[in-house]
Short mmCIF file of C-alpha atoms in Angstrom, two decimals:
data_model
loop_
_atom_site.label_atom_id
_atom_site.label_comp_id
_atom_site.label_asym_id
_atom_site.label_seq_id
_atom_site.Cartn_x
_atom_site.Cartn_y
_atom_site.Cartn_z
CA MET A 8 0.00 0.00 0.00
CA THR A 9 1.34 3.46 -0.87
CA SER A 10 2.07 5.69 2.14
CA PHE A 11 1.19 9.34 2.64
CA ALA A 12 4.18 11.62 1.99
CA PRO A 13 4.56 14.47 4.55
CA ASP A 14 6.23 17.82 3.85
CA SER A 15 9.80 18.45 4.97
CA ILE A 16 10.82 21.12 7.49
CA VAL A 17 13.97 22.69 8.91
CA LEU A 18 13.95 22.02 12.65
CA ASN A 19 14.65 24.76 15.19
CA ARG A 20 16.87 23.32 17.92
CA LYS A 21 15.54 25.87 20.43
CA LEU A 22 12.09 24.26 20.40
CA PRO A 23 11.01 20.71 21.36
CA LEU A 24 11.70 18.51 18.34
CA TRP A 25 8.68 16.26 18.95
CA TYR A 26 6.38 19.29 18.90
CA GLN A 27 7.81 20.69 15.65
CA VAL A 28 7.55 17.30 13.97
CA SER A 29 3.97 16.76 15.19
CA GLN A 30 2.86 20.18 13.96
CA SER A 31 4.53 19.74 10.56
CA LEU A 32 2.93 16.33 10.13
CA ARG A 33 -0.39 17.76 11.35
CA ALA A 34 -0.23 20.49 8.68
CA SER A 35 0.54 17.87 6.02
CA ILE A 36 -2.37 15.70 7.15
CA LEU A 37 -4.91 18.54 7.27
CA GLY A 38 -3.69 19.93 3.96
CA ARG A 39 -3.83 16.61 2.11
CA SER A 40 -5.97 16.08 -0.96
CA ALA A 41 -8.73 13.49 -1.17
CA ARG A 42 -6.49 11.42 -3.49
CA ASP A 43 -3.68 11.05 -0.97
CA PRO A 44 -3.35 7.67 0.76
CA LEU A 45 -4.32 7.37 4.41
CA ARG A 46 -1.48 5.15 5.52
CA LEU A 47 1.55 6.87 7.08
CA PRO A 48 5.11 5.66 6.63
CA THR A 49 6.57 3.61 9.51
CA GLU A 50 8.00 5.26 12.62
CA GLU A 51 11.50 4.53 11.35
CA GLN A 52 10.80 6.03 7.91
CA LEU A 53 9.24 9.13 9.43
CA ALA A 54 12.13 9.53 11.87
CA GLU A 55 14.59 9.38 8.96
CA HIS A 56 12.46 11.83 6.95
CA TYR A 57 12.52 14.43 9.74
CA GLY A 58 16.04 13.66 10.96
CA VAL A 59 15.00 12.77 14.52
CA SER A 60 15.17 9.71 16.73
CA VAL A 61 12.47 7.05 16.70
CA LEU A 62 11.66 7.98 20.32
CA THR A 63 11.04 11.61 19.29
CA MET A 64 8.92 10.46 16.37
CA ARG A 65 6.90 8.21 18.63
CA GLN A 66 6.17 11.16 20.95
CA ALA A 67 5.08 13.28 17.97
CA LEU A 68 2.74 10.56 16.74
CA LYS A 69 1.21 10.17 20.20
CA GLU A 70 0.32 13.87 20.13
CA LEU A 71 -1.54 13.37 16.83
CA GLU A 72 -3.18 10.19 18.09
CA ASP A 73 -4.42 11.98 21.23
CA GLU A 74 -5.84 14.71 18.98
CA GLY A 75 -7.72 12.10 16.96
CA LEU A 76 -5.94 12.77 13.65
CA ILE A 77 -4.39 9.30 13.36
CA THR A 78 -5.07 5.77 14.52
CA ARG A 79 -2.36 3.17 15.18
CA HIS A 80 -2.86 -0.54 14.65
CA ARG A 81 -0.33 -3.12 15.71
CA ARG A 82 1.19 -4.93 12.71
CA ARG A 83 -1.03 -2.97 10.27
CA GLY A 84 0.53 0.47 10.69
CA THR A 85 -0.55 4.06 11.34
CA PHE A 86 -3.43 5.62 9.41
CA ILE A 87 -4.87 9.11 9.00
CA GLU A 88 -8.37 9.26 10.49
CA PRO A 89 -10.68 10.32 7.60
CA SER A 90 -13.31 11.73 9.96
CA ALA A 91 -10.85 13.68 12.14
CA LEU A 92 -12.28 16.96 13.39
CA ARG A 93 -10.76 20.08 11.87
CA GLY A 94 -11.80 22.54 14.58
CA ALA A 95 -8.82 21.80 16.84
CA PRO A 96 -7.37 24.28 19.34
CA VAL A 97 -5.12 26.98 17.91
CA ARG A 98 -1.68 26.63 19.45
CA LEU A 99 0.76 29.49 19.83
CA LEU A 100 4.36 28.31 19.65
CA GLY A 101 7.50 29.73 18.18
CA SER A 102 7.97 28.23 14.74
CA VAL A 103 6.74 29.11 11.28
CA ASP A 104 5.60 25.53 10.74
CA ALA A 105 3.47 25.75 13.90
CA ILE A 106 1.73 28.82 12.51
CA VAL A 107 1.17 27.07 9.18
CA ALA A 108 -0.23 24.06 11.04
CA GLN A 109 -2.74 26.13 13.00
CA GLN A 110 -4.02 27.68 9.77
CA SER A 111 -4.40 24.44 7.85
CA GLY A 112 -7.30 22.01 7.65
CA MET A 113 -10.12 24.40 6.78
CA THR A 114 -12.08 25.33 3.68
CA THR A 115 -11.17 28.88 2.68
CA GLU A 116 -13.25 31.36 0.68
CA LEU A 117 -11.59 34.50 -0.64
CA LEU A 118 -14.17 37.22 0.01
CA GLY A 119 -12.18 40.01 -1.60
CA HIS A 120 -8.79 41.59 -2.19
CA GLY A 121 -7.45 45.00 -3.17
CA SER A 122 -5.43 47.80 -1.58
CA GLU A 123 -5.89 50.16 1.34
CA PRO A 124 -4.14 53.36 2.49
CA VAL A 125 -1.83 52.95 5.47
CA SER A 126 -3.45 54.87 8.32
CA GLY A 127 -4.31 54.53 11.99
CA GLU A 128 -2.92 51.38 13.63
CA LEU A 129 -1.43 50.15 10.34
CA SER A 130 0.99 53.11 10.36
CA ALA A 131 2.78 51.56 13.33
CA TYR A 132 3.46 48.40 11.33
CA PHE A 133 4.15 49.95 7.91
CA PRO A 134 5.67 53.42 8.55
CA ASP A 135 7.47 53.39 5.17
CA LEU A 136 4.39 52.61 3.03
CA ALA A 137 1.51 54.68 1.65
CA GLU A 138 -0.72 51.64 1.00
CA VAL A 139 -0.82 47.89 1.51
CA ALA A 140 -2.43 44.97 -0.31
CA THR A 141 -5.50 43.57 1.49
CA TYR A 142 -7.12 40.13 1.55
CA HIS A 143 -10.34 39.08 3.27
CA ARG A 144 -11.04 35.37 3.80
CA LEU A 145 -13.68 33.24 5.48
CA ARG A 146 -12.68 29.82 6.80
CA SER A 147 -15.13 26.98 7.45
CA ASP A 148 -14.98 23.50 8.91
CA GLU A 149 -14.31 21.03 6.07
CA GLU A 150 -16.70 18.44 7.49
CA THR A 151 -19.70 20.54 8.55
CA GLY A 152 -19.29 23.69 6.43
CA GLU A 153 -19.77 25.75 9.59
CA PRO A 154 -17.92 29.12 9.53
CA THR A 155 -15.15 29.18 12.14
CA ASN A 156 -13.21 32.42 11.56
CA HIS A 157 -12.68 35.29 9.17
CA ALA A 158 -9.36 36.99 8.51
CA ARG A 159 -8.09 40.25 7.04
CA ASN A 160 -4.48 40.40 5.91
CA TYR A 161 -2.46 43.53 5.16
CA VAL A 162 0.60 42.70 3.07
CA ARG A 163 3.52 44.67 1.66
CA PRO A 164 2.75 45.40 -2.03
CA GLU A 165 6.07 44.06 -3.33
CA LEU A 166 5.26 40.68 -1.80
CA ALA A 167 1.65 40.70 -2.99
CA GLU A 168 2.91 41.02 -6.57
CA ARG A 169 4.66 37.66 -6.27
CA PHE A 170 1.60 35.46 -5.68
CA ASP A 171 -1.90 34.92 -7.02
CA PRO A 172 -4.73 35.75 -4.58
CA GLU A 173 -6.22 32.33 -5.39
CA ASP A 174 -3.17 30.78 -3.67
CA LEU A 175 -4.85 31.80 -0.41
CA VAL A 176 -7.76 29.46 -1.12
CA HIS A 177 -5.36 26.53 -0.95
CA TRP A 178 -2.63 27.64 1.48
CA PRO A 179 -2.30 29.77 4.64
CA MET A 180 -0.84 33.25 4.10
CA THR A 181 2.30 32.40 6.08
CA LYS A 182 3.06 29.48 3.77
CA VAL A 183 2.32 31.58 0.66
CA LEU A 184 4.66 34.35 1.82
CA ARG A 185 7.45 31.93 2.61
CA ASP A 186 7.13 29.32 -0.12
CA VAL A 187 5.57 31.26 -3.02
CA ALA A 188 6.63 34.88 -2.51
CA GLY A 189 10.05 33.83 -1.19
CA ALA A 190 9.90 36.04 1.91
CA ARG A 191 12.53 35.46 4.59
CA ILE A 192 10.54 35.28 7.82
CA GLY A 193 12.40 36.32 10.93
CA GLN A 194 9.72 36.45 13.63
CA ILE A 195 5.96 36.14 14.16
CA THR A 196 4.24 38.02 16.97
CA ASP A 197 0.82 36.83 18.22
CA THR A 198 -1.69 38.77 20.31
CA VAL A 199 -5.02 37.33 21.46
CA GLU A 200 -7.85 39.14 23.24
CA ALA A 201 -11.54 38.60 23.99
CA ARG A 202 -14.07 40.76 22.17
CA LEU A 203 -17.77 40.88 21.35
CA ALA A 204 -18.96 40.10 17.83
CA ASP A 205 -19.73 43.19 15.75
CA PRO A 206 -22.49 43.02 13.09
CA GLU A 207 -20.14 41.93 10.26
CA THR A 208 -18.45 39.24 12.36
CA ALA A 209 -21.77 37.96 13.70
CA ARG A 210 -23.10 37.67 10.14
CA LEU A 211 -20.03 35.93 8.71
CA LEU A 212 -19.56 33.50 11.59
CA GLN A 213 -23.30 32.90 12.04
CA VAL A 214 -23.31 33.78 15.74
CA PRO A 215 -25.55 36.15 17.74
CA LEU A 216 -24.58 39.81 17.82
CA LEU A 217 -22.31 40.65 20.79
CA SER A 218 -21.48 36.99 21.44
CA PRO A 219 -17.89 36.36 22.64
CA ILE A 220 -15.18 35.87 20.03
CA LEU A 221 -11.40 35.57 20.07
CA HIS A 222 -9.61 38.40 18.29
CA TYR A 223 -6.15 37.43 17.05
CA THR A 224 -3.53 39.78 15.63
CA GLY A 225 -0.49 38.24 14.00
CA VAL A 226 2.47 40.20 12.68
CA VAL A 227 4.97 38.49 10.38
CA HIS A 228 8.35 40.21 10.46
CA GLY A 229 11.05 39.75 7.84
CA ALA A 230 14.66 38.92 8.58
CA ASP A 231 15.35 42.68 8.56
CA GLY A 232 12.70 43.33 11.22
CA ARG A 233 10.16 45.03 8.92
CA ALA A 234 6.52 43.92 9.04
CA LEU A 235 5.66 41.82 5.98
CA ASP A 236 2.06 40.92 6.87
CA VAL A 237 -0.43 41.89 9.55
CA VAL A 238 -3.46 39.65 9.99
CA ARG A 239 -6.53 40.19 12.15
CA ILE A 240 -8.65 37.10 12.69
CA HIS A 241 -11.97 36.72 14.50
CA TYR A 242 -12.49 33.19 15.83
CA ARG A 243 -15.78 31.81 17.09
CA GLY A 244 -15.41 31.62 20.85
CA ASP A 245 -17.36 28.36 21.01
CA ARG A 246 -15.03 26.60 18.57
CA PHE A 247 -11.51 27.66 19.49
CA SER A 248 -9.18 27.87 22.45
CA PHE A 249 -5.59 29.05 22.50
CA THR A 250 -2.79 27.01 24.02
CA VAL A 251 0.61 28.55 24.78
CA THR A 252 3.48 26.19 25.52
CA LEU A 253 6.74 27.51 26.99
CA ASP A 254 9.95 25.54 26.74
CA ALA A 255 11.64 25.62 30.17
CA HIS A 256 14.97 24.88 28.51
#
């Protein structure tokens, strides 16, 4: 039987290896096409693919098994769970692949794109620009079709010229910036706060007006420290939680 082929990553030695591997594999699983096989390679093959020990790989797979994304059968192998839920908690950890993983596994609709003058709060992120490219997307659960969050991105124009807006239907913005536009990402800053749903958010996410939502602001900085992308996302409060993990080492 042909095995599912996960993406490759460059591991950051400052973060737990098992976590980085689990999140990369999670992104690959949630971003798979319907034609991809469900069977994963063996622990040994996966360990060699990621350049980690079998023990580390086993810990990463346990994380995915606990989440319900895979099932493991003695002598038969490890398989992707076709009915795995996509509305998993959003995790905030310090790697680009973790951010890509949290954004994967949803159906995305591009509601609009264009440009916008840099003013107000955006001036603090883009002091050298007169305008930025804008993208508005609605994400829904792949299984139920239920809206889960809507996002507005503000991107440097020179990067926006390097990709097609339709790329955002298939891939998270962070992945598009890195892998399509060729941006060198130096740091990502995340801020999360509780808010009440305004009329637009309530309509898009199909929740009552003034119901609680999670408001997320993410800033992608380039290697030179300049902001490349600012995203504001409204998550349904009844579908998402945020988990922050700190490495004591």
